[in-house]
Rosetta silent file (secondary structure, phi, psi, omega in degrees, C-alpha in Angstrom):
SEQUENCE: MSYAEAVFALLDADAPLAAVLVGGIYNGRDVPEEGINREDYPDAYDSNGLLQPVAVVRGRRVVPDQAFRVVEAQFVAVNQVVEIWFYDDKDSGWDTIESAGQLVYELLQDQQISGAYNCKLVNSIEEERDPDLGGACLHRLDFQVTGRKQPA
SCORE:     score description
SCORE:     0.000 S_00000001
   1 L     0.000  130.974  177.588   -3.075   -0.942   -8.172 S_00000001
   2 L   -75.078  165.215  178.098   -6.097   -0.979   -5.869 S_00000001
   3 H   -64.534  -36.482  178.146   -7.042    2.074   -3.854 S_00000001
   4 H   -62.449  -40.287  177.939   -6.007    0.236   -0.686 S_00000001
   5 H   -67.334  -36.033  177.043   -2.559   -0.376   -2.165 S_00000001
   6 H   -65.741  -40.568  176.816   -2.316    3.305   -3.158 S_00000001
   7 H   -64.355  -45.910  178.314   -3.200    4.333    0.406 S_00000001
   8 H   -56.651  -47.237 -178.498   -0.642    1.864    1.768 S_00000001
   9 H   -60.490  -41.544  178.690    2.060    3.244   -0.539 S_00000001
  10 H   -63.496  -47.205 -178.647    1.286    6.817    0.524 S_00000001
  11 H   -67.867  -40.713 -177.970    1.359    5.981    4.237 S_00000001
  12 H   -64.700  -26.404 -178.505    4.430    3.763    3.950 S_00000001
  13 L   -89.117   -3.517 -175.279    6.376    6.614    2.307 S_00000001
  14 L   -89.989  111.503 -176.504    5.540    9.183    5.008 S_00000001
  15 H   -63.094  -44.507  178.482    8.537    9.694    7.328 S_00000001
  16 H   -60.394  -37.043  177.941    6.656   11.425   10.197 S_00000001
  17 H   -68.403  -42.292  178.135    4.146    8.566   10.285 S_00000001
  18 H   -61.737  -31.962  178.835    6.926    5.955   10.218 S_00000001
  19 H   -67.744  -27.840  178.277    8.564    7.735   13.158 S_00000001
  20 H   -86.504  -42.305 -178.423    5.388    7.178   15.207 S_00000001
  21 L   -92.475   71.288 -172.981    4.601    3.662   13.956 S_00000001
  22 L   -66.657  -18.670  177.239    7.980    2.199   14.869 S_00000001
  23 L   -83.758  -10.265  175.038    6.698   -1.373   14.492 S_00000001
  24 E   116.352  166.241  174.397    5.863   -0.750   10.842 S_00000001
  25 E  -121.137  126.477 -171.638    3.090   -0.139    8.356 S_00000001
  26 E  -121.818  142.111  174.591    1.804   -3.278    6.661 S_00000001
  27 E   -79.334  121.416 -177.535   -0.232   -3.969    3.542 S_00000001
  28 L   -57.757  -25.398  177.536   -3.221   -6.041    4.625 S_00000001
  29 L   -65.653  -24.081 -177.994   -2.922   -8.166    1.473 S_00000001
  30 L   -94.712  -11.866 -177.802    0.387   -9.462    2.829 S_00000001
  31 L   -91.638  125.221 -178.582   -0.805  -10.109    6.389 S_00000001
  32 L   -65.661  164.977 -177.594   -2.268  -13.605    6.896 S_00000001
  33 L   -54.368  -35.765 -178.956   -5.760  -14.071    8.303 S_00000001
  34 L   -74.380   -6.599  172.266   -4.360  -14.797   11.773 S_00000001
  35 L    88.840 -165.720 -178.531   -2.774  -11.332   11.780 S_00000001
  36 L   -74.328  136.047  177.387    0.510   -9.962   13.039 S_00000001
  37 L  -144.826  165.806 -175.170    2.602  -12.305   15.155 S_00000001
  38 L   -64.784  -34.958 -176.272    6.147  -12.424   16.541 S_00000001
  39 L   -70.998  -47.143 -175.266    7.369  -15.129   14.159 S_00000001
  40 L   -86.761  -21.901 -176.552    6.280  -13.595   10.860 S_00000001
  41 L  -132.172   63.995 -176.498    6.595   -9.906   11.860 S_00000001
  42 H   -61.946  -28.805  179.998    9.540   -9.615   14.262 S_00000001
  43 H   -69.153  -16.546  178.937    9.951   -5.880   13.516 S_00000001
  44 H   -77.171   -8.635 -176.267    6.500   -5.277   14.981 S_00000001
  45 E  -121.109  147.690  178.245    7.826   -6.290   18.410 S_00000001
  46 L   -83.499 -177.748 -175.845   10.507   -4.772   20.611 S_00000001
  47 L   -66.496  -16.397  176.730   13.433   -6.648   22.168 S_00000001
  48 L   -93.919    3.630  179.643   11.232   -7.602   25.133 S_00000001
  49 L    82.552   13.048  179.922    8.627   -9.180   22.850 S_00000001
  50 L   -92.455  140.751  178.029    6.088   -6.367   23.311 S_00000001
  51 E   -62.734  132.336  175.373    4.018   -5.129   20.391 S_00000001
  52 L   -96.589  167.535  177.787    5.160   -1.740   19.121 S_00000001
  53 L   -60.893  125.719 -179.226    2.869    0.802   17.418 S_00000001
  54 E  -137.967  165.172  172.204    1.910   -0.595   13.995 S_00000001
  55 E  -136.142  146.417  175.182   -0.677   -0.057   11.274 S_00000001
  56 E  -126.319  127.815 -179.309   -2.292   -2.472    8.827 S_00000001
  57 E  -102.790  120.933 -179.060   -4.025   -1.122    5.692 S_00000001
  58 E  -127.295  141.416  177.148   -6.901   -3.263    4.404 S_00000001
  59 E  -109.411  137.547  171.101   -9.316   -2.658    1.542 S_00000001
  60 E   -83.083 -177.442 -178.510  -12.897   -3.781    1.340 S_00000001
  61 E   -69.128  154.190  177.178  -14.483   -4.671   -1.978 S_00000001
  62 E   -83.977  129.897 -175.217  -14.874   -2.040   -4.695 S_00000001
  63 E  -117.853  121.373  176.308  -18.529   -1.030   -5.110 S_00000001
  64 E   -66.795  146.760  176.744  -19.886    0.612   -8.289 S_00000001
  65 E  -116.163   95.867 -174.045  -22.036    3.727   -7.833 S_00000001
  66 E   -67.043  -12.120  177.259  -24.588    3.619  -10.652 S_00000001
  67 E   -69.719  -22.131 -179.721  -25.751    7.161   -9.859 S_00000001
  68 E  -121.246   91.080 -179.108  -22.535    8.419  -11.464 S_00000001
  69 E  -150.607  157.672  174.089  -22.051    6.767  -14.821 S_00000001
  70 E  -127.889  105.674 -172.458  -21.750    7.501  -18.516 S_00000001
  71 L   -60.249  -46.990 -176.148  -23.220    4.599  -20.470 S_00000001
  72 L   -61.215  -32.527 -178.488  -21.684    5.499  -23.828 S_00000001
  73 L   -95.268    1.368 -175.512  -18.197    5.685  -22.346 S_00000001
  74 L    52.531   40.595 -178.812  -18.679    2.619  -20.091 S_00000001
  75 E  -103.554  135.652  174.245  -17.705    4.874  -17.192 S_00000001
  76 E  -145.477  139.572  174.068  -18.928    4.313  -13.643 S_00000001
  77 E   -72.906  147.593  177.469  -17.861    5.807  -10.330 S_00000001
  78 E  -133.474  154.259  177.174  -16.651    3.297   -7.732 S_00000001
  79 E  -128.022  141.856  172.508  -16.068    3.419   -4.001 S_00000001
  80 E  -135.538  128.422  172.840  -13.763    1.393   -1.811 S_00000001
  81 E   -84.920  126.612  177.778  -13.573    1.669    1.948 S_00000001
  82 E  -110.249  122.316 -178.625   -9.964    1.448    3.081 S_00000001
  83 E   -98.163  133.803  172.816   -9.475    0.510    6.725 S_00000001
  84 E  -115.134  111.875 -178.663   -6.374    1.550    8.644 S_00000001
  85 E   -97.644  123.906  178.220   -5.970   -0.587   11.769 S_00000001
  86 E  -110.623  136.918  179.253   -3.590    0.766   14.429 S_00000001
  87 E  -133.205  149.618  171.105   -2.271   -1.420   17.261 S_00000001
  88 E  -149.090  161.190 -179.196   -0.042   -0.915   20.280 S_00000001
  89 L   -53.561  145.532 -175.074    0.874   -3.024   23.310 S_00000001
  90 L   -58.292  -28.262 -178.547   -1.960   -3.397   25.813 S_00000001
  91 L   -91.865   -3.604 -176.950   -0.035   -1.525   28.517 S_00000001
  92 L   -85.568  -20.014 -176.458    0.994    1.387   26.284 S_00000001
  93 L    80.758 -173.393 -171.812   -2.430    2.991   25.977 S_00000001
  94 L  -102.878   -6.929 -172.994   -3.885    4.686   22.937 S_00000001
  95 H   -55.678  -46.891 -176.068   -1.991    8.005   22.784 S_00000001
  96 H   -66.095  -45.218 -177.998    0.620    6.904   20.247 S_00000001
  97 H   -74.056  -26.062  173.368   -1.783    5.200   17.869 S_00000001
  98 H   -70.759  -35.049  173.662   -4.243    8.080   18.141 S_00000001
  99 H   -63.662  -41.756  176.646   -1.392   10.423   17.157 S_00000001
 100 H   -62.460  -39.838  177.903   -0.700    8.157   14.198 S_00000001
 101 H   -61.366  -38.153  177.492   -4.400    8.301   13.343 S_00000001
 102 H   -65.075  -41.511  176.906   -4.270   12.096   13.293 S_00000001
 103 H   -61.868  -42.284  178.715   -1.319   12.005   10.897 S_00000001
 104 H   -64.470  -42.207  177.511   -3.191    9.591    8.631 S_00000001
 105 H   -56.560  -45.971 -179.164   -6.269   11.818    8.732 S_00000001
 106 H   -64.895  -32.111  178.770   -4.158   14.789    7.628 S_00000001
 107 H   -75.469  -30.284 -170.605   -2.652   12.739    4.800 S_00000001
 108 H  -109.616  -36.623 -172.001   -5.940   11.375    3.462 S_00000001
 109 L   -59.071  123.845  179.419   -8.944   13.549    4.332 S_00000001
 110 L    58.601   27.713  178.911  -10.221   15.369    1.228 S_00000001
 111 L  -111.899  157.742  174.015   -7.066   14.402   -0.677 S_00000001
 112 L   -94.411  141.937  171.213   -6.599   12.633   -3.985 S_00000001
 113 L  -118.561  171.238 -176.874   -4.623    9.426   -4.206 S_00000001
 114 L   -51.713  120.952  175.273   -3.371    7.652   -7.308 S_00000001
 115 L    78.949    7.626 -176.729   -6.271    6.869   -9.645 S_00000001
 116 E  -129.907  164.502  178.339   -8.975    8.315   -7.388 S_00000001
 117 E   -84.578  -52.418 -179.827  -10.891   11.539   -6.916 S_00000001
 118 E  -160.951  169.161  176.328  -10.848   11.877   -3.149 S_00000001
 119 E  -122.048  143.611  173.856  -10.778   10.239    0.265 S_00000001
 120 E  -145.089  140.830  178.891  -13.112   10.981    3.138 S_00000001
 121 E   -68.452  128.630  179.968  -13.326    9.647    6.660 S_00000001
 122 E  -122.202   -9.318 -179.690  -16.481    7.571    7.111 S_00000001
 123 E  -163.638  146.910  175.553  -15.831    5.722   10.387 S_00000001
 124 E  -142.428  130.127  175.481  -13.590    5.802   13.434 S_00000001
 125 E  -115.984  122.658 -173.576  -13.232    3.191   16.160 S_00000001
 126 E  -122.891  149.903  173.423  -11.377    4.424   19.213 S_00000001
 127 E    49.551   51.530  174.311  -10.028    2.938   22.438 S_00000001
 128 E  -106.805  171.717  175.644  -10.856   -0.679   21.711 S_00000001
 129 E  -120.810  148.263  176.347   -8.935   -3.849   22.554 S_00000001
 130 E  -110.848  106.802 -178.540   -8.001   -6.720   20.239 S_00000001
 131 H   -64.525  -25.334  179.718   -8.330  -10.056   22.052 S_00000001
 132 H   -73.706  -15.622  176.281   -6.461  -11.836   19.229 S_00000001
 133 H  -113.778   36.870  176.079   -3.382   -9.723   20.006 S_00000001
 134 L    66.148   30.933 -179.971   -3.451  -10.275   23.752 S_00000001
 135 L    81.849   20.648 -179.729   -5.683   -7.287   24.454 S_00000001
 136 E   -55.429  148.968  174.600   -3.585   -4.874   22.368 S_00000001
 137 E   -67.540  138.478 -174.901   -4.831   -1.306   22.110 S_00000001
 138 E  -131.946  137.018  173.681   -6.763   -0.810   18.866 S_00000001
 139 E  -140.308  139.061 -179.217   -7.761    2.266   16.882 S_00000001
 140 E  -138.720  138.206  173.139   -9.251    2.152   13.385 S_00000001
 141 E  -120.366  135.376  176.976  -10.018    4.724   10.714 S_00000001
 142 E  -115.558  126.094  177.639  -12.102    3.939    7.626 S_00000001
 143 E  -115.856  133.496  172.109  -11.804    6.142    4.542 S_00000001
 144 E   -89.190  123.164  178.389  -14.071    5.958    1.521 S_00000001
 145 E  -105.361  125.031 -179.672  -12.029    6.354   -1.637 S_00000001
 146 E  -107.058  127.400  179.953  -14.002    7.410   -4.709 S_00000001
 147 E  -140.203 -149.356 -177.192  -12.612    6.652   -8.131 S_00000001
 148 E  -145.183  156.353  173.944  -13.746    5.405  -11.513 S_00000001
 149 E  -127.604  128.851  178.178  -13.940    2.285  -13.613 S_00000001
 150 L  -158.422  164.230 -179.935  -13.776    2.502  -17.400 S_00000001
 151 L   -61.458  151.717  179.872  -12.266    0.638  -20.319 S_00000001
 152 L   -68.185    0.000    0.000   -8.519    0.881  -20.800 S_00000001
């Protein structure tokens, strides 16, 4: 399981977060390049066809950190930035997805996830718009997850 998948599993299992993100929490590996749409993700939209608060968890590539390694044990520290993208309808504003972002921060900041040492916030993008989702409100948090790579 990648660190991004571990973060997704943790967020997906959190009831208070699910109560805020009523449109769902999605694993970025399962979301096509064109993103969330009404046909493939009907639960992300309300009965009027408006986007509900949602999150998509995406992982960047895993990067070895050669400063932390043990040659004899073939051990090396690795880092992966995990992005959590929050969206809401363009007319809803950012309050709901910023609340979701706070919940995610509390779940991840300085915490361990499966197979990793810790998570730390390294970037935040606030009050943006996504033109590919009709100007939907966008908020993003990036967490660096530090773990290890070694032989099985």
